[in-house]
């Protein structure tokens, strides 16, 4: 099976609460290899562009405020079946619906402040990774 890649962000709530280490440990223990990673902060324009698909949703302004309020950890992860397996590891968008053992079950506060992002397709993983990293930052 081909190895492939997904893109993740540890969101501002997870960073504020000091959960970077615990979440990265869970990611590594689940077999993902980090091929790019940095602490960074999204501007309003960054967040509006990254989440453009949700522009018309009622929660969009709150989402932009949340995602820009502090630093995030952005990373590209490699594993067989990376996109699907990482979505399984993070769990449902709403932590109330997230399965036991998932990152969102353990670390998310609410449907809006849900600790982590995971790409939803191979195409979006490539787009989102390129949004945050230049070629020489990816290994
Ligand atoms: P995902 O992160 O599980 O892929 P999406 O539907 O793509 O979920 O939504 C992107 C992000 O927008 C979510 O992770 C969450 O932070 C926020 N969000 C999604 N749905 C809601 C909602 O109904 N209320 C508030 N925030 C939401
Ligand atoms: Mg999504």
CSV table of N, CA, C and O in Angstrom, one decimal, residues 9 42 44-57 59-60 63-64 67 117 124 127-128 131:
chain,number,residue,atom,x,y,z
A,9,UNK,N,-3.3,20.6,12.2
A,9,UNK,CA,-3.0,21.7,13.1
A,9,UNK,C,-3.4,21.3,14.5
A,9,UNK,O,-4.5,20.8,14.7
A,42,UNK,N,-1.9,32.0,12.6
A,42,UNK,CA,-2.6,32.4,11.4
A,42,UNK,C,-3.1,33.9,11.5
A,42,UNK,O,-3.6,34.3,12.5
A,44,UNK,N,-5.9,36.8,10.1
A,44,UNK,CA,-7.3,36.8,9.7
A,44,UNK,C,-7.4,36.3,8.3
A,44,UNK,O,-8.3,35.4,8.0
A,45,UNK,N,-6.6,36.9,7.4
A,45,UNK,CA,-6.7,36.5,6.0
A,45,UNK,C,-6.3,35.0,5.8
A,45,UNK,O,-7.0,34.3,5.0
A,46,UNK,N,-5.3,34.5,6.5
A,46,UNK,CA,-4.9,33.1,6.5
A,46,UNK,C,-6.1,32.2,6.8
A,46,UNK,O,-6.5,31.3,6.1
A,47,UNK,N,-6.8,32.5,8.0
A,47,UNK,CA,-7.9,31.7,8.4
A,47,UNK,C,-9.1,31.8,7.5
A,47,UNK,O,-9.7,30.7,7.2
A,48,UNK,N,-9.3,32.9,7.0
A,48,UNK,CA,-10.5,33.1,6.0
A,48,UNK,C,-10.2,32.3,4.7
A,48,UNK,O,-11.1,31.7,4.2
A,49,UNK,N,-8.9,32.2,4.3
A,49,UNK,CA,-8.6,31.5,3.1
A,49,UNK,C,-8.6,30.0,3.4
A,49,UNK,O,-9.1,29.2,2.6
A,50,UNK,N,-8.0,29.6,4.5
A,50,UNK,CA,-7.9,28.2,4.9
A,50,UNK,C,-9.2,27.5,5.0
A,50,UNK,O,-9.5,26.4,4.6
A,51,UNK,N,-10.2,28.3,5.6
A,51,UNK,CA,-11.5,27.8,5.9
A,51,UNK,C,-12.6,28.3,4.9
A,51,UNK,O,-13.7,28.4,5.3
A,52,UNK,N,-12.1,28.8,3.7
A,52,UNK,CA,-13.0,29.4,2.8
A,52,UNK,C,-14.3,28.6,2.5
A,52,UNK,O,-15.4,29.1,2.2
A,53,UNK,N,-14.1,27.3,2.5
A,53,UNK,CA,-15.3,26.4,2.2
A,53,UNK,C,-16.4,26.6,3.2
A,53,UNK,O,-17.6,26.4,2.9
A,54,UNK,N,-16.1,27.1,4.4
A,54,UNK,CA,-17.1,27.4,5.5
A,54,UNK,C,-17.6,28.8,5.5
A,54,UNK,O,-18.3,29.2,6.5
A,55,UNK,N,-17.2,29.6,4.5
A,55,UNK,CA,-17.5,31.1,4.5
A,55,UNK,C,-18.9,31.4,4.8
A,55,UNK,O,-19.2,32.4,5.5
A,56,UNK,N,-19.9,30.7,4.3
A,56,UNK,CA,-21.3,31.0,4.5
A,56,UNK,C,-21.9,30.4,5.8
A,56,UNK,O,-23.1,30.7,6.1
A,57,UNK,N,-21.2,29.7,6.5
A,57,UNK,CA,-21.7,29.1,7.7
A,57,UNK,C,-21.8,30.1,8.9
A,57,UNK,O,-21.0,31.0,9.0
A,59,UNK,N,-21.1,29.9,11.9
A,59,UNK,CA,-20.0,29.9,12.8
A,59,UNK,C,-18.7,30.4,12.3
A,59,UNK,O,-17.7,30.5,13.0
A,60,UNK,N,-18.7,30.9,11.0
A,60,UNK,CA,-17.5,31.3,10.3
A,60,UNK,C,-16.7,32.4,11.1
A,60,UNK,O,-15.5,32.3,11.3
A,63,UNK,N,-15.1,31.0,14.1
A,63,UNK,CA,-14.0,30.1,13.7
A,63,UNK,C,-12.7,30.9,13.4
A,63,UNK,O,-11.6,30.5,13.8
A,64,UNK,N,-12.9,32.0,12.6
A,64,UNK,CA,-11.7,32.8,12.3
A,64,UNK,C,-11.1,33.4,13.5
A,64,UNK,O,-9.9,33.4,13.7
A,67,UNK,N,-9.3,30.6,15.5
A,67,UNK,CA,-8.1,30.1,14.9
A,67,UNK,C,-6.9,31.1,14.8
A,67,UNK,O,-5.8,30.7,14.5
A,117,UNK,N,-7.0,19.8,13.8
A,117,UNK,CA,-7.5,19.7,12.5
A,117,UNK,C,-6.9,18.5,11.8
A,117,UNK,O,-5.8,18.1,12.1
A,124,UNK,N,-7.0,17.8,-0.5
A,124,UNK,CA,-6.9,18.9,0.5
A,124,UNK,C,-5.7,18.8,1.4
A,124,UNK,O,-5.1,19.8,1.8
A,127,UNK,N,-3.1,20.6,-0.6
A,127,UNK,CA,-3.3,22.0,-0.6
A,127,UNK,C,-3.0,22.7,0.7
A,127,UNK,O,-2.3,23.7,0.8
A,128,UNK,N,-3.5,22.0,1.8
A,128,UNK,CA,-3.3,22.6,3.2
A,128,UNK,C,-1.8,22.5,3.6
A,128,UNK,O,-1.3,23.5,4.2
A,131,UNK,N,-0.1,25.3,1.9
A,131,UNK,CA,-0.5,26.6,2.4
A,131,UNK,C,0.4,27.0,3.6
A,131,UNK,O,0.8,28.2,3.7
